[in-house]
Amino acid sequence: MPELPEVENIRRRLNDRAAGRLLSDLHVRDERLLQNCAPGEIREALVDSCLNEVERRGKYMLFTFEEHTLVNHLRMSGRWLEEEGDRTRLVLRFEPNVNLFMDDLRRLGTAHLFETENVMDRPPIDGLGVEPLSEGFTPEALGQLCTTGREVKRLLLDQSRIAGLGNIYTSEALFRGRVHPERDARSLSKEELVRLHDGIRETLRKAIQHEGTSFDGLYRTPSGQPGRFQHRLLVYDREGEDCPRCGREIHRIKQGQRSSFLCPNCQEG
DNA sequence: AGTATAACCTGTCTGC
DNA sequence: TGCAGACAGGTTATAC
């Protein structure tokens, strides 16, 4: 479910609530969450230490404590709540009386534990591509990623190239850039690369600003509020509706078992 | 190196 | 009403 804008909003809220606080207790309710350690190890590593900050890399959240860092991915249905949910997998209790609950209906989310100094050099963080909102992500940088003959939509979903885009925001970014999702990535002109680059940044910035996209009540900010960006989507989940640019019909296609939404008139094949 | 498929999970919606 | 199948915001192991 959560892509970069959702994770960024969650990160900000968790950071505001808990950064600088002492972790007084930690409960693993579902051991399958843990990818590289046992419940006893993570408790031993984190309890009684201070959370320095909550950072984000791609769709991962990094809870950076003094010695160790907890790396969390929400996958399809994970979320963080400030009250107990009915699908709680992990509980963090901070002094004084700040509780955070990781809730995850489909139980696909993951957590890794690392020594803080090693996090960036270990999987899964070390293999992530460029941050699309960083200074390093320029139209030229995008062009250097578009060197293989793959469909551009699939390339944008590849987290080892660009970290943070998911199924919603790739469709939105390609629409804004007026690039067809099935285009061979190598075939994009300089002008199209600039448009796509702008489309990616504009989409992500606006989605962050509007606190992400909530469809079926799954995504919530930790305070319990749904996002508002579902009201501003241009093509995603709008098959059969009018293109906001030209008024013709929005289409849905399948690429690698996943839906892409586009306007065939505005986005040339 | 690329893709395709299944797998991991649980729920909702659609059509018969 | 029941039931099968498709589908859902993500990633990864395995097989070509």
PDB file of C-alpha atoms (C1' of nucleotides) in Angstrom:
ATOM      1  CA  MET A   1       0.000   0.000   0.000  1.00  0.00           C
ATOM      2  CA  PRO A   2       2.260   2.789   1.103  1.00  0.00           C
ATOM      3  CA  GLU A   3       4.538   4.376  -1.437  1.00  0.00           C
ATOM      4  CA  LEU A   4       7.019   7.178  -0.813  1.00  0.00           C
ATOM      5  CA  PRO A   5       4.460   9.910   0.030  1.00  0.00           C
ATOM      6  CA  GLU A   6       2.612   7.732   2.540  1.00  0.00           C
ATOM      7  CA  VAL A   7       5.832   6.519   4.154  1.00  0.00           C
ATOM      8  CA  GLU A   8       7.127  10.094   4.353  1.00  0.00           C
ATOM      9  CA  ASN A   9       4.002  11.269   6.149  1.00  0.00           C
ATOM     10  CA  ILE A  10       4.150   8.361   8.562  1.00  0.00           C
ATOM     11  CA  ARG A  11       7.839   9.009   9.160  1.00  0.00           C
ATOM     12  CA  ARG A  12       7.262  12.661   9.980  1.00  0.00           C
ATOM     13  CA  ARG A  13       4.518  11.886  12.430  1.00  0.00           C
ATOM     14  CA  LEU A  14       6.465   9.120  14.180  1.00  0.00           C
ATOM     15  CA  ASN A  15       9.527  11.332  14.340  1.00  0.00           C
ATOM     16  CA  ASP A  16       7.499  14.140  15.930  1.00  0.00           C
ATOM     17  CA  ARG A  17       5.992  11.764  18.452  1.00  0.00           C
ATOM     18  CA  ALA A  18       8.951   9.686  19.486  1.00  0.00           C
ATOM     19  CA  ALA A  19      12.322  11.122  18.449  1.00  0.00           C
ATOM     20  CA  GLY A  20      14.493  11.929  21.432  1.00  0.00           C
ATOM     21  CA  ARG A  21      12.549   9.594  23.702  1.00  0.00           C
ATOM     22  CA  LEU A  22      13.695   6.536  25.604  1.00  0.00           C
ATOM     23  CA  LEU A  23      12.268   3.207  24.465  1.00  0.00           C
ATOM     24  CA  SER A  24      10.970   1.616  27.663  1.00  0.00           C
ATOM     25  CA  ASP A  25       9.434  -1.526  26.180  1.00  0.00           C
ATOM     26  CA  LEU A  26       9.082  -3.454  22.943  1.00  0.00           C
ATOM     27  CA  HIS A  27       6.747  -6.349  22.158  1.00  0.00           C
ATOM     28  CA  VAL A  28       6.930  -8.561  19.106  1.00  0.00           C
ATOM     29  CA  ARG A  29       3.416  -9.931  18.623  1.00  0.00           C
ATOM     30  CA  ASP A  30       4.193 -11.719  15.344  1.00  0.00           C
ATOM     31  CA  GLU A  31       7.639 -13.238  15.003  1.00  0.00           C
ATOM     32  CA  ARG A  32       7.362 -13.523  11.252  1.00  0.00           C
ATOM     33  CA  LEU A  33       7.815  -9.771  11.072  1.00  0.00           C
ATOM     34  CA  LEU A  34      11.478 -10.164  12.027  1.00  0.00           C
ATOM     35  CA  GLN A  35      13.778 -11.022   9.130  1.00  0.00           C
ATOM     36  CA  ASN A  36      17.193 -11.278  10.715  1.00  0.00           C
ATOM     37  CA  CYS A  37      16.804 -11.575  14.478  1.00  0.00           C
ATOM     38  CA  ALA A  38      14.790 -13.120  17.286  1.00  0.00           C
ATOM     39  CA  PRO A  39      12.372 -11.218  19.545  1.00  0.00           C
ATOM     40  CA  GLY A  40      14.810 -11.493  22.447  1.00  0.00           C
ATOM     41  CA  GLU A  41      17.612  -9.957  20.405  1.00  0.00           C
ATOM     42  CA  ILE A  42      15.658  -6.952  19.265  1.00  0.00           C
ATOM     43  CA  ARG A  43      14.425  -6.271  22.796  1.00  0.00           C
ATOM     44  CA  GLU A  44      17.946  -6.573  24.131  1.00  0.00           C
ATOM     45  CA  ALA A  45      19.265  -4.263  21.418  1.00  0.00           C
ATOM     46  CA  LEU A  46      16.679  -1.477  21.616  1.00  0.00           C
ATOM     47  CA  VAL A  47      14.961  -1.353  25.015  1.00  0.00           C
ATOM     48  CA  ASP A  48      16.435   1.309  27.335  1.00  0.00           C
ATOM     49  CA  SER A  49      18.023   3.196  24.469  1.00  0.00           C
ATOM     50  CA  CYS A  50      17.062   6.506  22.936  1.00  0.00           C
ATOM     51  CA  LEU A  51      15.447   6.919  19.518  1.00  0.00           C
ATOM     52  CA  ASN A  52      17.523   9.531  17.747  1.00  0.00           C
ATOM     53  CA  GLU A  53      15.249   9.938  14.749  1.00  0.00           C
ATOM     54  CA  VAL A  54      13.002   8.222  12.234  1.00  0.00           C
ATOM     55  CA  GLU A  55      14.392   8.460   8.716  1.00  0.00           C
ATOM     56  CA  ARG A  56      13.202   7.242   5.339  1.00  0.00           C
ATOM     57  CA  ARG A  57      14.991   5.592   2.424  1.00  0.00           C
ATOM     58  CA  GLY A  58      12.701   4.715  -0.470  1.00  0.00           C
ATOM     59  CA  LYS A  59       9.715   2.996   1.122  1.00  0.00           C
ATOM     60  CA  TYR A  60      11.713   1.893   4.177  1.00  0.00           C
ATOM     61  CA  MET A  61      11.583   3.562   7.552  1.00  0.00           C
ATOM     62  CA  LEU A  62      14.719   3.602   9.680  1.00  0.00           C
ATOM     63  CA  PHE A  63      14.265   3.920  13.436  1.00  0.00           C
ATOM     64  CA  THR A  64      17.737   5.068  14.377  1.00  0.00           C
ATOM     65  CA  PHE A  65      18.631   4.348  17.977  1.00  0.00           C
ATOM     66  CA  GLU A  66      22.027   4.961  19.553  1.00  0.00           C
ATOM     67  CA  GLU A  67      23.652   1.605  18.788  1.00  0.00           C
ATOM     68  CA  HIS A  68      21.091  -0.167  16.635  1.00  0.00           C
ATOM     69  CA  THR A  69      18.631   0.664  13.891  1.00  0.00           C
ATOM     70  CA  LEU A  70      15.266  -0.932  13.193  1.00  0.00           C
ATOM     71  CA  VAL A  71      14.458  -1.020   9.468  1.00  0.00           C
ATOM     72  CA  ASN A  72      10.761  -1.382   8.695  1.00  0.00           C
ATOM     73  CA  HIS A  73       8.890  -1.917   5.413  1.00  0.00           C
ATOM     74  CA  LEU A  74       5.086  -1.777   5.376  1.00  0.00           C
ATOM     75  CA  ARG A  75       4.592  -3.641   2.062  1.00  0.00           C
ATOM     76  CA  MET A  76       0.913  -3.808   1.065  1.00  0.00           C
ATOM     77  CA  SER A  77      -1.074  -3.349   4.237  1.00  0.00           C
ATOM     78  CA  GLY A  78       1.261  -2.229   7.022  1.00  0.00           C
ATOM     79  CA  ARG A  79       0.649   0.951   8.981  1.00  0.00           C
ATOM     80  CA  TRP A  80       1.600   2.660  12.220  1.00  0.00           C
ATOM     81  CA  LEU A  81      -1.070   3.655  14.703  1.00  0.00           C
ATOM     82  CA  GLU A  82      -1.057   5.506  17.990  1.00  0.00           C
ATOM     83  CA  GLU A  83      -3.701   3.212  19.410  1.00  0.00           C
ATOM     84  CA  GLU A  84      -3.901  -0.541  19.563  1.00  0.00           C
ATOM     85  CA  GLY A  85      -5.168  -2.019  16.282  1.00  0.00           C
ATOM     86  CA  ASP A  86      -6.661  -5.467  15.761  1.00  0.00           C
ATOM     87  CA  ARG A  87      -3.702  -6.556  13.579  1.00  0.00           C
ATOM     88  CA  THR A  88      -0.838  -5.369  15.727  1.00  0.00           C
ATOM     89  CA  ARG A  89       2.500  -7.071  15.043  1.00  0.00           C
ATOM     90  CA  LEU A  90       4.894  -4.824  16.945  1.00  0.00           C
ATOM     91  CA  VAL A  91       4.515  -2.463  19.896  1.00  0.00           C
ATOM     92  CA  LEU A  92       6.978   0.285  20.817  1.00  0.00           C
ATOM     93  CA  ARG A  93       6.534   2.023  24.183  1.00  0.00           C
ATOM     94  CA  PHE A  94       8.426   5.230  24.857  1.00  0.00           C
ATOM     95  CA  GLU A  95       8.808   7.386  27.979  1.00  0.00           C
ATOM     96  CA  PRO A  96       6.626   9.073  28.977  1.00  0.00           C
ATOM     97  CA  ASN A  97       3.560   7.242  27.713  1.00  0.00           C
ATOM     98  CA  VAL A  98       4.021   7.412  23.938  1.00  0.00           C
ATOM     99  CA  ASN A  99       2.969   4.134  22.332  1.00  0.00           C
ATOM    100  CA  LEU A 100       3.318   3.153  18.684  1.00  0.00           C
ATOM    101  CA  PHE A 101       1.672   0.102  17.138  1.00  0.00           C
ATOM    102  CA  MET A 102       2.610  -1.457  13.818  1.00  0.00           C
ATOM    103  CA  ASP A 103      -0.554  -2.971  12.398  1.00  0.00           C
ATOM    104  CA  ASP A 104      -0.526  -5.144   9.268  1.00  0.00           C
ATOM    105  CA  LEU A 105      -3.556  -6.974   7.939  1.00  0.00           C
ATOM    106  CA  ARG A 106      -1.819  -9.036   5.283  1.00  0.00           C
ATOM    107  CA  ARG A 107       1.314  -9.602   7.349  1.00  0.00           C
ATOM    108  CA  LEU A 108       3.669  -8.966   4.458  1.00  0.00           C
ATOM    109  CA  GLY A 109       5.582  -6.191   6.243  1.00  0.00           C
ATOM    110  CA  THR A 110       9.158  -6.725   7.393  1.00  0.00           C
ATOM    111  CA  ALA A 111      11.582  -5.590  10.083  1.00  0.00           C
ATOM    112  CA  HIS A 112      15.373  -5.880  10.142  1.00  0.00           C
ATOM    113  CA  LEU A 113      17.771  -5.058  12.967  1.00  0.00           C
ATOM    114  CA  PHE A 114      21.263  -3.692  12.285  1.00  0.00           C
ATOM    115  CA  GLU A 115      24.040  -1.924  14.077  1.00  0.00           C
ATOM    116  CA  THR A 116      23.428   1.711  13.224  1.00  0.00           C
ATOM    117  CA  GLU A 117      26.821   2.118  11.601  1.00  0.00           C
ATOM    118  CA  ASN A 118      26.135  -0.765   9.177  1.00  0.00           C
ATOM    119  CA  VAL A 119      22.580  -0.081   7.999  1.00  0.00           C
ATOM    120  CA  MET A 120      23.436   1.690   4.776  1.00  0.00           C
ATOM    121  CA  ASP A 121      25.884  -1.005   3.662  1.00  0.00           C
ATOM    122  CA  ARG A 122      23.580  -3.997   4.131  1.00  0.00           C
ATOM    123  CA  PRO A 123      20.591  -5.352   2.258  1.00  0.00           C
ATOM    124  CA  PRO A 124      17.895  -4.261   1.848  1.00  0.00           C
ATOM    125  CA  ILE A 125      18.979  -0.608   2.110  1.00  0.00           C
ATOM    126  CA  ASP A 126      22.262  -0.859   0.223  1.00  0.00           C
ATOM    127  CA  GLY A 127      20.646  -1.854  -3.064  1.00  0.00           C
ATOM    128  CA  LEU A 128      18.220   1.040  -3.313  1.00  0.00           C
ATOM    129  CA  GLY A 129      18.383   3.495  -6.183  1.00  0.00           C
ATOM    130  CA  VAL A 130      18.255   7.275  -6.208  1.00  0.00           C
ATOM    131  CA  GLU A 131      15.846   9.248  -4.038  1.00  0.00           C
ATOM    132  CA  PRO A 132      13.542  10.930  -6.557  1.00  0.00           C
ATOM    133  CA  LEU A 133      13.223  14.102  -4.460  1.00  0.00           C
ATOM    134  CA  SER A 134      16.957  14.461  -3.867  1.00  0.00           C
ATOM    135  CA  GLU A 135      19.180  16.961  -5.670  1.00  0.00           C
ATOM    136  CA  GLY A 136      20.946  14.116  -7.407  1.00  0.00           C
ATOM    137  CA  PHE A 137      17.819  13.137  -9.285  1.00  0.00           C
ATOM    138  CA  THR A 138      18.002  15.259 -12.425  1.00  0.00           C
ATOM    139  CA  PRO A 139      16.600  14.692 -15.918  1.00  0.00           C
ATOM    140  CA  GLU A 140      20.104  13.593 -16.898  1.00  0.00           C
ATOM    141  CA  ALA A 141      20.211  11.090 -14.037  1.00  0.00           C
ATOM    142  CA  LEU A 142      16.848   9.736 -15.145  1.00  0.00           C
ATOM    143  CA  GLY A 143      18.244   9.429 -18.671  1.00  0.00           C
ATOM    144  CA  GLN A 144      21.166   7.381 -17.379  1.00  0.00           C
ATOM    145  CA  LEU A 145      18.710   4.968 -15.764  1.00  0.00           C
ATOM    146  CA  CYS A 146      16.753   4.602 -18.992  1.00  0.00           C
ATOM    147  CA  THR A 147      19.435   2.652 -20.803  1.00  0.00           C
ATOM    148  CA  THR A 148      17.812  -0.770 -20.986  1.00  0.00           C
ATOM    149  CA  GLY A 149      15.068  -1.806 -23.352  1.00  0.00           C
ATOM    150  CA  ARG A 150      12.394  -2.207 -20.732  1.00  0.00           C
ATOM    151  CA  GLU A 151       8.970  -0.707 -20.543  1.00  0.00           C
ATOM    152  CA  VAL A 152       9.376   2.604 -18.761  1.00  0.00           C
ATOM    153  CA  LYS A 153       6.636   1.835 -16.216  1.00  0.00           C
ATOM    154  CA  ARG A 154       8.431  -1.320 -15.080  1.00  0.00           C
ATOM    155  CA  LEU A 155      11.681   0.579 -14.888  1.00  0.00           C
ATOM    156  CA  LEU A 156      10.131   3.235 -12.647  1.00  0.00           C
ATOM    157  CA  LEU A 157       8.888   0.486 -10.318  1.00  0.00           C
ATOM    158  CA  ASP A 158      12.386  -0.985 -10.014  1.00  0.00           C
ATOM    159  CA  GLN A 159      13.496   0.090  -6.527  1.00  0.00           C
ATOM    160  CA  SER A 160      17.162  -0.522  -7.341  1.00  0.00           C
ATOM    161  CA  ARG A 161      16.966   2.321  -9.869  1.00  0.00           C
ATOM    162  CA  ILE A 162      14.560   4.800  -8.276  1.00  0.00           C
ATOM    163  CA  ALA A 163      13.490   4.227  -4.671  1.00  0.00           C
ATOM    164  CA  GLY A 164       9.953   5.000  -3.599  1.00  0.00           C
ATOM    165  CA  LEU A 165       7.637   4.932  -6.598  1.00  0.00           C
ATOM    166  CA  GLY A 166       4.854   2.333  -6.560  1.00  0.00           C
ATOM    167  CA  ASN A 167       1.905   1.411  -8.710  1.00  0.00           C
ATOM    168  CA  ILE A 168      -0.170   4.545  -8.079  1.00  0.00           C
ATOM    169  CA  TYR A 169       2.490   7.181  -8.532  1.00  0.00           C
ATOM    170  CA  THR A 170       4.142   5.653 -11.584  1.00  0.00           C
ATOM    171  CA  SER A 171       0.859   5.919 -13.485  1.00  0.00           C
ATOM    172  CA  GLU A 172       0.361   9.469 -12.233  1.00  0.00           C
ATOM    173  CA  ALA A 173       3.920  10.537 -13.069  1.00  0.00           C
ATOM    174  CA  LEU A 174       3.791   9.059 -16.577  1.00  0.00           C
ATOM    175  CA  PHE A 175       0.495  10.816 -17.233  1.00  0.00           C
ATOM    176  CA  ARG A 176       1.866  14.140 -16.073  1.00  0.00           C
ATOM    177  CA  GLY A 177       4.933  13.589 -18.250  1.00  0.00           C
ATOM    178  CA  ARG A 178       2.732  12.505 -21.194  1.00  0.00           C
ATOM    179  CA  VAL A 179       4.751   9.321 -21.631  1.00  0.00           C
ATOM    180  CA  HIS A 180       3.057   6.006 -22.428  1.00  0.00           C
ATOM    181  CA  PRO A 181       3.836   3.358 -19.755  1.00  0.00           C
ATOM    182  CA  GLU A 182       4.745   0.759 -22.376  1.00  0.00           C
ATOM    183  CA  ARG A 183       7.345   2.910 -24.084  1.00  0.00           C
ATOM    184  CA  ASP A 184      10.806   1.422 -24.398  1.00  0.00           C
ATOM    185  CA  ALA A 185      12.793   3.354 -21.801  1.00  0.00           C
ATOM    186  CA  ARG A 186      15.686   3.824 -24.243  1.00  0.00           C
ATOM    187  CA  SER A 187      13.470   5.564 -26.746  1.00  0.00           C
ATOM    188  CA  LEU A 188      12.610   8.591 -24.591  1.00  0.00           C
ATOM    189  CA  SER A 189      13.726  11.916 -26.039  1.00  0.00           C
ATOM    190  CA  LYS A 190      15.465  14.542 -23.965  1.00  0.00           C
ATOM    191  CA  GLU A 191      12.251  16.499 -23.840  1.00  0.00           C
ATOM    192  CA  GLU A 192      10.283  13.478 -22.660  1.00  0.00           C
ATOM    193  CA  LEU A 193      12.853  12.763 -19.967  1.00  0.00           C
ATOM    194  CA  VAL A 194      12.468  16.313 -18.689  1.00  0.00           C
ATOM    195  CA  ARG A 195       8.688  16.005 -18.684  1.00  0.00           C
ATOM    196  CA  LEU A 196       8.796  12.629 -16.927  1.00  0.00           C
ATOM    197  CA  HIS A 197      11.289  13.896 -14.369  1.00  0.00           C
ATOM    198  CA  ASP A 198       9.036  16.855 -13.610  1.00  0.00           C
ATOM    199  CA  GLY A 199       6.030  14.535 -13.529  1.00  0.00           C
ATOM    200  CA  ILE A 200       7.676  12.304 -10.940  1.00  0.00           C
ATOM    201  CA  ARG A 201       8.682  15.183  -8.673  1.00  0.00           C
ATOM    202  CA  GLU A 202       5.419  17.039  -9.026  1.00  0.00           C
ATOM    203  CA  THR A 203       3.373  13.914  -8.300  1.00  0.00           C
ATOM    204  CA  LEU A 204       5.395  13.001  -5.222  1.00  0.00           C
ATOM    205  CA  ARG A 205       5.499  16.541  -3.838  1.00  0.00           C
ATOM    206  CA  LYS A 206       1.759  17.018  -4.175  1.00  0.00           C
ATOM    207  CA  ALA A 207       1.001  13.582  -2.752  1.00  0.00           C
ATOM    208  CA  ILE A 208       3.191  14.282   0.287  1.00  0.00           C
ATOM    209  CA  GLN A 209       1.543  17.667   0.719  1.00  0.00           C
ATOM    210  CA  HIS A 210      -1.896  16.019   0.717  1.00  0.00           C
ATOM    211  CA  GLU A 211      -0.785  13.279   3.102  1.00  0.00           C
ATOM    212  CA  GLY A 212      -0.931  10.400   0.656  1.00  0.00           C
ATOM    213  CA  THR A 213      -3.669   8.279  -0.898  1.00  0.00           C
ATOM    214  CA  SER A 214      -6.287   6.351   1.120  1.00  0.00           C
ATOM    215  CA  PHE A 215      -8.608   4.066  -0.824  1.00  0.00           C
ATOM    216  CA  ASP A 216     -10.210   1.488   1.387  1.00  0.00           C
ATOM    217  CA  GLY A 217      -9.342   2.740   4.812  1.00  0.00           C
ATOM    218  CA  LEU A 218      -6.112   0.807   4.951  1.00  0.00           C
ATOM    219  CA  TYR A 219      -3.705   3.698   4.829  1.00  0.00           C
ATOM    220  CA  ARG A 220      -3.933   6.115   7.726  1.00  0.00           C
ATOM    221  CA  THR A 221      -1.438   8.538   9.089  1.00  0.00           C
ATOM    222  CA  PRO A 222      -0.497   7.411  12.617  1.00  0.00           C
ATOM    223  CA  SER A 223      -2.874  10.005  14.050  1.00  0.00           C
ATOM    224  CA  GLY A 224      -5.688   8.047  12.398  1.00  0.00           C
ATOM    225  CA  GLN A 225      -6.493  10.485   9.587  1.00  0.00           C
ATOM    226  CA  PRO A 226      -6.879   9.228   6.000  1.00  0.00           C
ATOM    227  CA  GLY A 227      -4.857  10.927   3.269  1.00  0.00           C
ATOM    228  CA  ARG A 228      -6.503  13.295   0.801  1.00  0.00           C
ATOM    229  CA  PHE A 229      -4.643  12.614  -2.445  1.00  0.00           C
ATOM    230  CA  GLN A 230      -7.229  10.060  -3.663  1.00  0.00           C
ATOM    231  CA  HIS A 231      -9.324  13.105  -4.608  1.00  0.00           C
ATOM    232  CA  ARG A 232      -6.531  14.475  -6.769  1.00  0.00           C
ATOM    233  CA  LEU A 233      -5.510  11.399  -8.735  1.00  0.00           C
ATOM    234  CA  LEU A 234      -5.535  12.133 -12.462  1.00  0.00           C
ATOM    235  CA  VAL A 235      -5.690   8.615 -13.923  1.00  0.00           C
ATOM    236  CA  TYR A 236      -5.085   5.930 -11.291  1.00  0.00           C
ATOM    237  CA  ASP A 237      -8.211   3.851 -10.561  1.00  0.00           C
ATOM    238  CA  ARG A 238     -10.175   5.992 -13.025  1.00  0.00           C
ATOM    239  CA  GLU A 239     -10.696   3.552 -15.900  1.00  0.00           C
ATOM    240  CA  GLY A 240     -13.549   4.726 -18.135  1.00  0.00           C
ATOM    241  CA  GLU A 241     -13.607   8.246 -16.702  1.00  0.00           C
ATOM    242  CA  ASP A 242     -12.651  11.375 -18.608  1.00  0.00           C
ATOM    243  CA  CYS A 243      -9.024  12.351 -19.051  1.00  0.00           C
ATOM    244  CA  PRO A 244      -8.521  15.587 -17.081  1.00  0.00           C
ATOM    245  CA  ARG A 245      -6.373  16.924 -19.896  1.00  0.00           C
ATOM    246  CA  CYS A 246      -8.207  16.060 -23.130  1.00  0.00           C
ATOM    247  CA  GLY A 247     -11.539  14.632 -21.992  1.00  0.00           C
ATOM    248  CA  ARG A 248     -11.177  11.294 -23.715  1.00  0.00           C
ATOM    249  CA  GLU A 249     -11.483   7.968 -21.964  1.00  0.00           C
ATOM    250  CA  ILE A 250      -8.910   6.719 -19.467  1.00  0.00           C
ATOM    251  CA  HIS A 251      -7.740   3.180 -20.154  1.00  0.00           C
ATOM    252  CA  ARG A 252      -6.425   0.411 -17.955  1.00  0.00           C
ATOM    253  CA  ILE A 253      -3.783  -2.045 -19.188  1.00  0.00           C
ATOM    254  CA  LYS A 254      -1.834  -4.856 -17.540  1.00  0.00           C
ATOM    255  CA  GLN A 255       1.931  -4.768 -17.249  1.00  0.00           C
ATOM    256  CA  GLY A 256       3.493  -7.655 -15.379  1.00  0.00           C
ATOM    257  CA  GLN A 257       0.251  -8.600 -13.629  1.00  0.00           C
ATOM    258  CA  ARG A 258      -0.261  -5.047 -12.413  1.00  0.00           C
ATOM    259  CA  SER A 259      -2.650  -2.398 -13.610  1.00  0.00           C
ATOM    260  CA  SER A 260      -1.462   0.763 -15.328  1.00  0.00           C
ATOM    261  CA  PHE A 261      -3.816   3.670 -16.040  1.00  0.00           C
ATOM    262  CA  LEU A 262      -3.308   6.073 -18.917  1.00  0.00           C
ATOM    263  CA  CYS A 263      -4.824   8.314 -21.521  1.00  0.00           C
ATOM    264  CA  PRO A 264      -3.883   6.852 -24.929  1.00  0.00           C
ATOM    265  CA  ASN A 265      -4.488  10.229 -26.522  1.00  0.00           C
ATOM    266  CA  CYS A 266      -2.187  12.259 -24.269  1.00  0.00           C
ATOM    267  CA  GLN A 267       0.424   9.545 -23.761  1.00  0.00           C
ATOM    268  CA  GLU A 268       1.631   8.434 -27.164  1.00  0.00           C
ATOM    269  CA  GLY A 269       2.567   4.786 -27.615  1.00  0.00           C
TER     270      GLY A 269
ATOM    271  C1'  DA B   1      20.585  -9.596 -18.223  1.00  0.00           C
ATOM    272  C1'  DG B   2      15.855  -9.881 -18.944  1.00  0.00           C
ATOM    273  C1'  DT B   3      11.041 -11.748 -17.887  1.00  0.00           C
ATOM    274  C1'  DA B   4       7.414 -14.634 -16.112  1.00  0.00           C
ATOM    275  C1'  DT B   5       5.458 -16.981 -12.429  1.00  0.00           C
ATOM    276  C1'  DA B   6       4.521 -18.138  -7.988  1.00  0.00           C
ATOM    277  C1'  DA B   7       4.915 -17.122  -3.358  1.00  0.00           C
ATOM    278  C1'  DC B   8       4.155 -14.591   0.806  1.00  0.00           C
ATOM    279  C1'  DC B   9      -0.843 -13.060   3.384  1.00  0.00           C
ATOM    280  C1'  DT B  10      -5.802 -11.553   4.102  1.00  0.00           C
ATOM    281  C1'  DG B  11      -9.500  -9.339   2.665  1.00  0.00           C
ATOM    282  C1'  DT B  12     -13.148  -7.461  -0.739  1.00  0.00           C
ATOM    283  C1'  DC B  13     -15.622  -7.445  -4.841  1.00  0.00           C
ATOM    284  C1'  DT B  14     -17.581  -9.586  -9.103  1.00  0.00           C
ATOM    285  C1'  DG B  15     -19.964 -12.852 -11.691  1.00  0.00           C
ATOM    286  C1'  DC B  16     -22.241 -17.107 -12.194  1.00  0.00           C
TER     287       DC B  16
ATOM    288  C1'  DT C   1     -26.914 -17.429  -0.618  1.00  0.00           C
ATOM    289  C1'  DG C   2     -22.745 -19.823  -2.068  1.00  0.00           C
ATOM    290  C1'  DC C   3     -18.652 -20.297  -4.286  1.00  0.00           C
ATOM    291  C1'  DA C   4     -14.820 -19.583  -7.442  1.00  0.00           C
ATOM    292  C1'  DG C   5     -11.853 -16.320  -9.221  1.00  0.00           C
ATOM    293  C1'  DA C   6      -9.864 -11.831  -9.768  1.00  0.00           C
ATOM    294  C1'  DC C   7      -7.844  -8.199  -7.592  1.00  0.00           C
ATOM    295  C1'  DA C   8      -5.342  -5.014  -4.042  1.00  0.00           C
ATOM    296  C1'  DG C   9      -0.835   0.509  -2.570  1.00  0.00           C
ATOM    297  C1'  DG C  10       5.100  -4.577  -2.565  1.00  0.00           C
ATOM    298  C1'  DT C  11       8.952  -7.429  -2.861  1.00  0.00           C
ATOM    299  C1'  DT C  12      11.513 -11.701  -3.686  1.00  0.00           C
ATOM    300  C1'  DA C  13      12.903 -16.604  -4.877  1.00  0.00           C
ATOM    301  C1'  DT C  14      12.988 -19.538  -8.624  1.00  0.00           C
ATOM    302  C1'  DA C  15      12.770 -20.999 -13.173  1.00  0.00           C
ATOM    303  C1'  DC C  16      13.474 -20.147 -17.874  1.00  0.00           C
TER     304       DC C  16
END
